[in-house]
Amino acid sequence: MRRFTDTIVAPFTGPGPAAVTGYRISGPDAWFIGSTLAKNQPIEHEPMRAYVQTLITGELGVLIFYPEGKSYTGDQTVELFAHGSPASQQLLLNAAEENGARIAKPGEFTERAFLNGRLELTQAEAVAEMIAAETPEFFALARDSHQGRLRSRVADLREACLDLLAKVEASTDFSEEIGDFDYEAASAKVREIKPILDQLLADAKRSEIVRRGFRIAIVGRPNVGKSSLLNALVKRDRAIVTNIAGTTRDTLEESIDLRGRKAVFIDTAGLHDTTDVVELLGIERTRQEIAGADLTILLFDLETGWTDEDQKFARQFRDALIVGNKLDLAKPGAEVAIGISASEGLGLERLLDVIEHKMSAATPKTLVNERHAALLQVFAASLQELETALQSLVPSDLLSTLLREGIHILGQISGETASPDMIDEIFRRFCIGK
Ligand code: GDP
C-alpha cells in the first residue's frame, strides 16, 4: 500500500555552485516527473540503469530510475545528475515543481525511508551523524549505527522484556497448566541484560566525548611553552576548527584530527600568583577549563628545571600528565618521563602516543546520542523498579505494567512507539536533500 500521495524533489549534493548536482525525486509520480526533465524522454525505464540524456536545460545529464522497494526511500524514485550551477538548479527544480513535485523538507527522504520501514529510527539518525562526521573515528561509529549496532543492542533489551512479559501473562492466564511465575528466573534474566544497559550508558558519556572532541588542557607557568606546543600540534595535524578566543591572557583552543580522532587542545592562561584583575580572570577561566578537560598536561621548562611552583601545580592537578618542554635547552642529566621541544618538534610523536592511548580508552563501542541516553536513563530506572518488584514478589499485574512501560521506552529509541512530534523533531534537524 502506498503511504505517500505526493512526490518530493530536492538536490542531495551540497549547495552549489559545484561540478555536479544530484537530485532525488521520490514518490508515486517520480518516474513521470523525472522523465519530463529530459528532452527525449526514455520510453521504457529499465530500473537501476544510468541513462545519459539531454536535459530540458540543454546540458547532458544522467538519470537513474529506481522501482518501489529498491530505492533509498522505498518509494518509486529517480536520481538525476546535472551540472551544479545555480541557474541549472533553478531551471530543473522549477520544471520538477511545474510537473507536480513538491520541494522536500529537510530530512524528508530519510523520514520516508523510516516510515516505509527501510530503516529503524536509530539507523535513520545515524545517516545525519555520518554526514556530520569530522573524523574517521566518528564516521566509523556512525556507520556502525547505520548498519544497526545500537538497533541490535536495544532489540536485545526489548526481547528480554517481551519474553518476561509473555511469561508473566502466561502464568496469569494458564497458571494451572504452567505453574506459578518463577520470580527467581525472572530476576536472573534482569541481571543478565543489565550489563548491556550499563555498557550503553557508559557509551553515552564516551559518545559525548567523541562528538565534542577529547579535551586536553595545557597548563603551566608563564613562558614554559604552552602556546608553542599548541602551535606545533596544529601545524603538524589537520586543524578542524580554528577558534581564537579573547585576549592573549584568555584561553585559546584548537581542534585537530589526531590520528583519526578529534582532540581539542586548550592553551590556558599561565597560572601564577598575581593581583592583576584581567590575569586573575584568565586564571579563573583556566581552572574551569581544567575541571572540564578529559586530560590535563602540566608543562614545565627543562631549561629552568622543576620549580616549587611546578610542584604546587602537580599537587593541585594530581592526574595531570607531566611533560618537560625545551628539551633542546635541558641541563645535562635532567630527567623527565616525557620530554619535548615544542619549537624544535622533538618528542612530539611520543607525547601523541600517550595522548592517543588515553583517548582510545574513552572510545565508545556504540554511538549513543543525547536522545538515546535520556531514554536509556528512564529505562534504567524502570528496570531498577522491576528488580525491586521481583524481589518483593509483587503480583503479576504490577510486573506486567512495569514491563510494558520498559518496552514502550525502548520503542521510543527504535521508533516503534515514538510520537509523530518526536519523529518530526529528529528529521527536521537533517539537511535538505537527505
Ligand atoms: P607560554 O607562555 O607557556 O605559552 O610560552 P610560549 O609558547 O609563549 O613560549 C615562551 C618562549 O619559549 C618563547 O620565546 C618560545 O619561542 C620559547 N620556546 C617554547 N618552546 C621552546 C622549546 O622547545 N625550545 C626553546 N628553545 N624555546 C622554546
XYZ file of C-alpha atoms and ligand atoms in Angstrom:
462
model
C 0.000 0.000 0.000
C 1.230 3.463 -0.836
C 1.812 5.593 2.195
C 2.596 8.870 0.433
C 0.483 10.511 -2.233
C 2.830 13.349 -3.133
C 6.185 13.313 -4.907
C 9.080 15.272 -3.448
C 12.247 16.644 -5.017
C 15.494 18.192 -3.734
C 19.176 18.357 -4.586
C 21.002 15.809 -2.441
C 24.511 17.075 -3.043
C 25.780 20.119 -1.143
C 24.747 23.634 -2.150
C 26.334 24.731 -5.448
C 27.978 26.057 -7.443
C 29.571 22.653 -7.967
C 30.791 20.484 -10.823
C 27.780 18.230 -10.439
C 24.488 18.415 -8.548
C 22.476 15.291 -7.825
C 18.686 15.475 -7.433
C 16.365 12.954 -5.871
C 12.723 12.744 -6.897
C 10.686 10.328 -4.805
C 7.006 9.425 -4.623
C 4.278 7.888 -6.779
C 4.948 10.166 -9.803
C 8.738 10.139 -9.584
C 9.376 8.321 -12.863
C 6.941 10.525 -14.761
C 8.353 13.774 -13.316
C 11.938 12.583 -13.795
C 11.240 11.841 -17.467
C 9.835 15.309 -18.093
C 13.246 16.768 -17.209
C 14.823 15.033 -20.231
C 14.292 16.335 -23.782
C 13.777 12.932 -25.378
C 12.110 11.105 -22.549
C 13.199 7.482 -22.303
C 10.286 5.365 -23.439
C 10.981 2.474 -21.127
C 12.639 2.895 -17.804
C 14.762 -0.075 -17.180
C 15.380 0.084 -13.432
C 18.795 0.805 -11.938
C 20.344 1.742 -15.278
C 22.045 5.048 -15.956
C 20.546 6.922 -18.927
C 22.664 9.708 -20.418
C 20.151 12.235 -21.734
C 19.992 15.790 -22.970
C 18.041 17.615 -20.299
C 15.485 20.402 -20.776
C 18.285 22.823 -19.878
C 20.189 21.669 -22.975
C 23.007 20.106 -20.948
C 23.784 16.422 -20.709
C 22.606 14.694 -17.558
C 22.325 11.205 -16.110
C 19.047 9.687 -14.917
C 18.577 6.517 -12.884
C 15.137 5.017 -12.265
C 14.501 3.035 -9.082
C 11.334 0.995 -8.625
C 9.348 0.834 -5.395
C 11.126 -1.257 -2.774
C 14.548 -0.735 -4.308
C 15.228 2.921 -3.604
C 16.586 4.893 -0.641
C 13.086 5.864 0.486
C 11.435 2.625 -0.577
C 9.160 4.591 -2.953
C 9.499 4.983 -6.714
C 12.485 7.262 -7.226
C 14.588 8.992 -9.864
C 18.107 10.245 -9.303
C 19.309 12.851 -11.737
C 22.801 14.305 -12.097
C 23.462 17.562 -13.923
C 25.891 20.476 -13.842
C 25.833 22.164 -10.469
C 25.297 25.776 -11.494
C 22.697 27.817 -9.628
C 20.975 28.508 -12.972
C 20.669 24.841 -13.915
C 19.450 24.026 -10.387
C 16.760 26.654 -10.594
C 15.538 25.527 -14.036
C 15.431 21.834 -13.130
C 13.737 22.346 -9.759
C 11.173 24.721 -11.274
C 10.392 22.217 -14.020
C 10.014 19.390 -11.490
C 7.642 21.559 -9.457
C 5.617 22.515 -12.531
C 5.215 18.838 -13.317
C 3.808 18.074 -9.893
C 6.692 17.622 -7.461
C 6.999 19.465 -4.167
C 10.354 20.636 -2.746
C 11.292 18.224 0.064
C 11.657 19.358 3.661
C 14.991 18.738 5.429
C 15.361 15.038 6.195
C 12.138 14.137 4.369
C 13.693 11.406 2.188
C 15.157 9.657 5.221
C 11.902 10.167 7.121
C 10.065 8.400 4.300
C 12.664 5.610 4.389
C 11.948 5.263 8.122
C 8.155 5.404 7.732
C 8.388 2.844 4.903
C 10.300 0.530 7.228
C 13.573 0.711 5.246
C 15.439 1.978 8.318
C 14.797 1.843 12.025
C 14.929 5.192 13.878
C 18.473 4.835 15.288
C 19.700 3.907 11.803
C 17.965 6.927 10.291
C 19.530 9.172 12.937
C 22.905 7.690 12.045
C 22.519 8.991 8.489
C 22.744 12.558 9.850
C 25.678 11.567 12.068
C 27.546 10.112 9.075
C 27.014 13.318 7.130
C 28.286 15.451 10.028
C 31.295 13.238 10.822
C 34.521 15.248 11.089
C 36.902 12.423 11.940
C 37.304 8.818 10.747
C 36.584 7.653 14.327
C 33.210 9.376 14.443
C 32.401 8.272 10.896
C 33.099 4.619 11.761
C 30.847 4.815 14.837
C 28.038 6.462 12.862
C 28.417 3.908 10.070
C 28.124 1.067 12.610
C 24.940 2.654 13.975
C 23.606 2.971 10.451
C 24.288 -0.720 9.964
C 22.266 -1.484 13.095
C 24.657 -1.645 16.042
C 22.517 0.300 18.510
C 19.412 -1.209 16.951
C 20.516 -4.719 17.879
C 21.551 -3.728 21.444
C 18.132 -2.162 22.029
C 16.459 -5.165 20.395
C 18.258 -7.482 22.866
C 16.860 -5.469 25.784
C 13.411 -5.368 24.246
C 13.326 -9.086 23.520
C 14.243 -9.890 27.126
C 11.399 -7.675 28.354
C 8.940 -9.184 25.858
C 9.978 -12.664 26.942
C 9.400 -11.784 30.605
C 6.073 -10.183 29.776
C 4.966 -13.331 27.912
C 5.889 -15.422 30.964
C 4.047 -13.109 33.376
C 0.919 -13.167 31.228
C 1.053 -16.906 30.628
C 1.329 -17.562 34.346
C -1.704 -15.353 34.957
C -3.840 -16.905 32.220
C -2.699 -20.526 32.394
C -1.361 -20.903 35.922
C -2.838 -24.382 36.232
C -1.057 -25.652 33.143
C 2.330 -23.966 33.503
C 2.549 -23.322 37.210
C 3.394 -20.149 39.112
C 5.556 -17.360 37.816
C 9.235 -18.012 38.506
C 10.414 -14.821 40.264
C 13.946 -16.131 40.678
C 14.362 -16.942 36.988
C 12.968 -13.507 36.086
C 15.450 -11.782 38.411
C 18.246 -13.760 36.773
C 17.082 -12.559 33.355
C 17.129 -8.928 34.537
C 20.668 -9.403 35.900
C 21.643 -10.874 32.537
C 20.590 -7.833 30.498
C 21.885 -5.212 32.923
C 25.451 -5.264 31.540
C 24.096 -4.391 28.057
C 22.368 -1.367 29.571
C 25.382 -0.362 31.685
C 27.616 -0.538 28.618
C 25.222 1.669 26.650
C 25.060 4.218 29.474
C 28.866 4.305 29.673
C 28.979 4.628 25.874
C 26.622 7.613 26.087
C 29.255 9.530 28.069
C 32.028 8.385 25.744
C 29.965 9.262 22.677
C 29.650 12.781 24.026
C 33.449 12.984 24.290
C 33.891 11.710 20.728
C 31.303 14.199 19.488
C 32.739 17.303 21.158
C 36.351 16.122 20.984
C 38.655 14.850 23.724
C 39.596 17.992 25.656
C 43.224 18.429 26.658
C 44.120 21.452 28.780
C 47.761 22.562 28.632
C 48.688 24.248 31.902
C 51.885 25.533 33.464
C 53.796 28.625 34.495
C 54.091 31.509 32.009
C 56.707 31.019 29.272
C 57.094 27.271 29.652
C 55.926 26.936 26.026
C 52.173 26.223 26.199
C 51.303 28.289 23.122
C 54.296 26.891 21.270
C 53.101 23.338 21.970
C 49.594 24.117 20.711
C 51.025 25.707 17.572
C 53.374 22.789 16.954
C 50.468 20.316 17.197
C 48.134 22.317 14.981
C 50.820 22.786 12.320
C 51.557 19.086 12.370
C 47.975 17.800 12.251
C 44.868 18.955 10.472
C 43.162 21.769 12.368
C 39.415 21.042 12.369
C 38.079 24.351 13.578
C 40.043 27.439 14.393
C 38.749 29.116 17.459
C 40.707 32.080 18.653
C 39.115 33.493 21.751
C 39.578 36.725 23.636
C 42.864 38.281 24.588
C 46.186 36.501 24.854
C 45.538 36.266 28.568
C 42.365 34.290 27.922
C 42.181 30.628 26.940
C 42.506 29.600 23.304
C 41.550 26.275 21.803
C 42.155 24.365 18.594
C 40.533 21.133 17.432
C 42.766 18.809 15.482
C 42.389 15.432 13.841
C 44.805 13.408 15.943
C 45.320 10.114 14.150
C 41.658 9.928 13.148
C 40.229 11.257 16.414
C 39.084 14.732 17.371
C 41.299 16.270 20.040
C 40.711 19.762 21.404
C 43.850 21.359 22.820
C 43.287 24.252 25.151
C 46.105 26.706 25.707
C 45.377 28.225 29.083
C 46.459 31.465 30.680
C 49.641 30.913 32.697
C 48.945 30.019 36.283
C 50.845 32.146 38.769
C 50.336 34.431 41.719
C 49.078 37.797 40.598
C 46.848 40.658 41.671
C 46.148 41.869 38.117
C 42.353 41.671 37.677
C 42.435 40.634 33.996
C 45.043 37.987 34.717
C 43.038 36.727 37.661
C 40.016 36.321 35.377
C 42.192 34.364 32.935
C 43.429 32.149 35.737
C 39.881 31.526 36.927
C 38.967 30.547 33.363
C 41.949 28.189 33.302
C 40.711 26.446 36.410
C 37.298 25.977 34.809
C 38.884 24.572 31.655
C 40.919 22.115 33.671
C 37.827 20.975 35.550
C 36.036 20.273 32.228
C 39.016 18.676 30.481
C 39.450 14.959 29.846
C 43.209 15.272 30.268
C 45.497 17.949 31.714
C 49.057 18.357 30.524
C 51.248 20.070 33.101
C 54.066 21.601 31.105
C 57.291 22.673 32.764
C 60.509 24.224 31.498
C 63.515 21.900 31.231
C 65.856 24.883 30.935
C 64.952 26.264 34.361
C 64.113 22.805 35.702
C 61.305 21.725 38.054
C 60.385 24.597 40.390
C 58.438 24.866 43.635
C 55.607 26.407 41.666
C 55.534 23.397 39.314
C 55.404 21.206 42.400
C 52.450 23.211 43.678
C 50.581 22.648 40.374
C 51.422 18.948 40.429
C 49.778 18.719 43.843
C 46.735 20.611 42.568
C 46.311 18.607 39.365
C 47.030 15.128 40.565
C 46.023 13.302 37.378
C 47.959 15.628 35.094
C 50.382 14.280 32.537
C 53.722 15.908 33.342
C 55.672 16.969 30.269
C 59.024 18.778 30.166
C 59.464 21.306 27.356
C 62.588 22.938 25.834
C 64.397 19.613 25.683
C 66.901 21.330 23.407
C 67.952 23.552 26.330
C 67.740 20.876 29.039
C 70.570 20.789 31.563
C 72.693 17.687 31.204
C 71.353 14.925 33.454
C 67.810 16.404 33.669
C 65.363 13.507 33.941
C 61.806 13.520 32.689
C 59.429 10.778 31.540
C 58.148 12.799 28.597
C 60.499 15.429 27.237
C 59.677 17.539 24.198
C 60.764 20.622 22.386
C 57.742 22.462 21.072
C 59.820 24.836 18.957
C 62.162 22.152 17.582
C 59.471 19.481 17.177
C 61.298 16.950 19.393
C 59.452 14.182 21.265
C 56.015 15.132 19.945
C 55.404 11.684 18.486
C 55.841 10.050 21.877
C 53.636 12.622 23.557
C 50.947 11.909 20.962
C 51.314 8.148 21.593
C 50.492 8.716 25.268
C 47.556 11.004 24.453
C 46.241 8.558 21.854
C 46.349 5.772 24.415
C 44.238 7.830 26.822
C 41.817 8.781 24.065
C 41.301 5.209 22.928
C 40.284 4.252 26.468
C 37.446 6.771 26.104
C 36.141 5.413 22.781
C 32.588 4.032 22.864
C 31.632 0.672 21.371
C 28.258 2.018 20.283
C 27.372 5.584 19.376
C 24.651 6.758 21.770
C 23.245 10.250 21.286
C 21.627 12.541 23.855
C 18.122 11.415 22.941
C 19.009 7.738 23.337
C 20.878 8.465 26.570
C 17.891 10.237 28.138
C 15.571 7.339 27.229
C 18.093 4.742 28.419
C 18.217 6.527 31.784
C 14.434 6.271 32.049
C 14.636 2.602 31.070
C 17.349 2.008 33.708
C 15.065 3.474 36.378
C 12.194 1.287 35.230
C 14.427 -1.810 35.213
C 15.542 -0.959 38.739
C 11.914 -0.767 39.800
C 11.249 -4.121 38.154
C 14.157 -5.691 40.006
C 12.826 -4.468 43.354
C 9.341 -5.630 42.428
C 10.625 -9.111 41.588
C 12.473 -9.313 44.882
C 9.322 -8.335 46.779
C 7.276 -10.917 44.825
C 4.684 -8.328 43.796
C 1.542 -9.540 41.973
C 1.866 -10.218 38.262
C -0.330 -7.333 37.066
C 2.148 -4.869 38.529
C 5.008 -6.725 36.819
C 3.094 -6.507 33.535
C 2.701 -2.753 33.919
C 6.396 -2.256 34.625
C 7.447 -4.428 31.689
C 5.062 -2.696 29.290
C 6.455 0.629 30.423
C 10.032 -0.538 29.739
C 9.096 -1.905 26.311
C 7.410 1.399 25.476
C 10.561 3.372 26.371
C 12.782 1.122 24.255
C 10.302 1.519 21.403
C 10.843 5.269 21.576
C 14.537 4.680 20.890
C 13.933 2.306 17.995
C 10.972 4.282 16.672
C 8.144 1.764 17.179
C 6.476 3.881 19.851
C 7.983 7.279 19.004
C 5.350 10.008 18.736
C 4.921 11.928 15.457
C 6.281 15.050 17.227
C 9.406 13.220 18.303
C 9.943 11.896 14.759
C 9.331 15.319 13.272
C 11.879 16.919 15.568
C 14.524 14.346 14.653
C 14.167 14.670 10.889
C 13.825 18.454 10.765
C 17.391 18.655 12.089
C 18.647 16.917 8.928
C 19.989 18.802 5.947
C 17.896 19.383 2.814
C 18.009 16.508 0.359
C 18.731 13.770 2.905
P 53.641 30.114 27.225
O 53.621 31.422 27.950
O 53.705 28.982 28.195
O 52.505 29.971 26.273
O 55.002 30.039 26.410
P 55.286 30.356 24.862
O 54.809 29.285 23.994
O 54.844 31.739 24.560
O 56.884 30.271 24.870
C 57.696 31.096 25.658
C 59.060 31.205 24.995
O 59.710 29.947 24.980
C 59.001 31.676 23.550
O 60.041 32.567 23.310
C 59.202 30.388 22.759
O 59.787 30.597 21.498
C 60.129 29.617 23.673
N 60.020 28.167 23.495
C 58.905 27.437 23.506
N 59.222 26.128 23.338
C 60.548 26.037 23.216
C 61.465 24.966 23.018
O 61.107 23.784 22.926
N 62.784 25.281 22.955
C 63.230 26.557 23.044
N 64.495 26.772 22.960
N 62.387 27.584 23.229
C 61.075 27.348 23.308
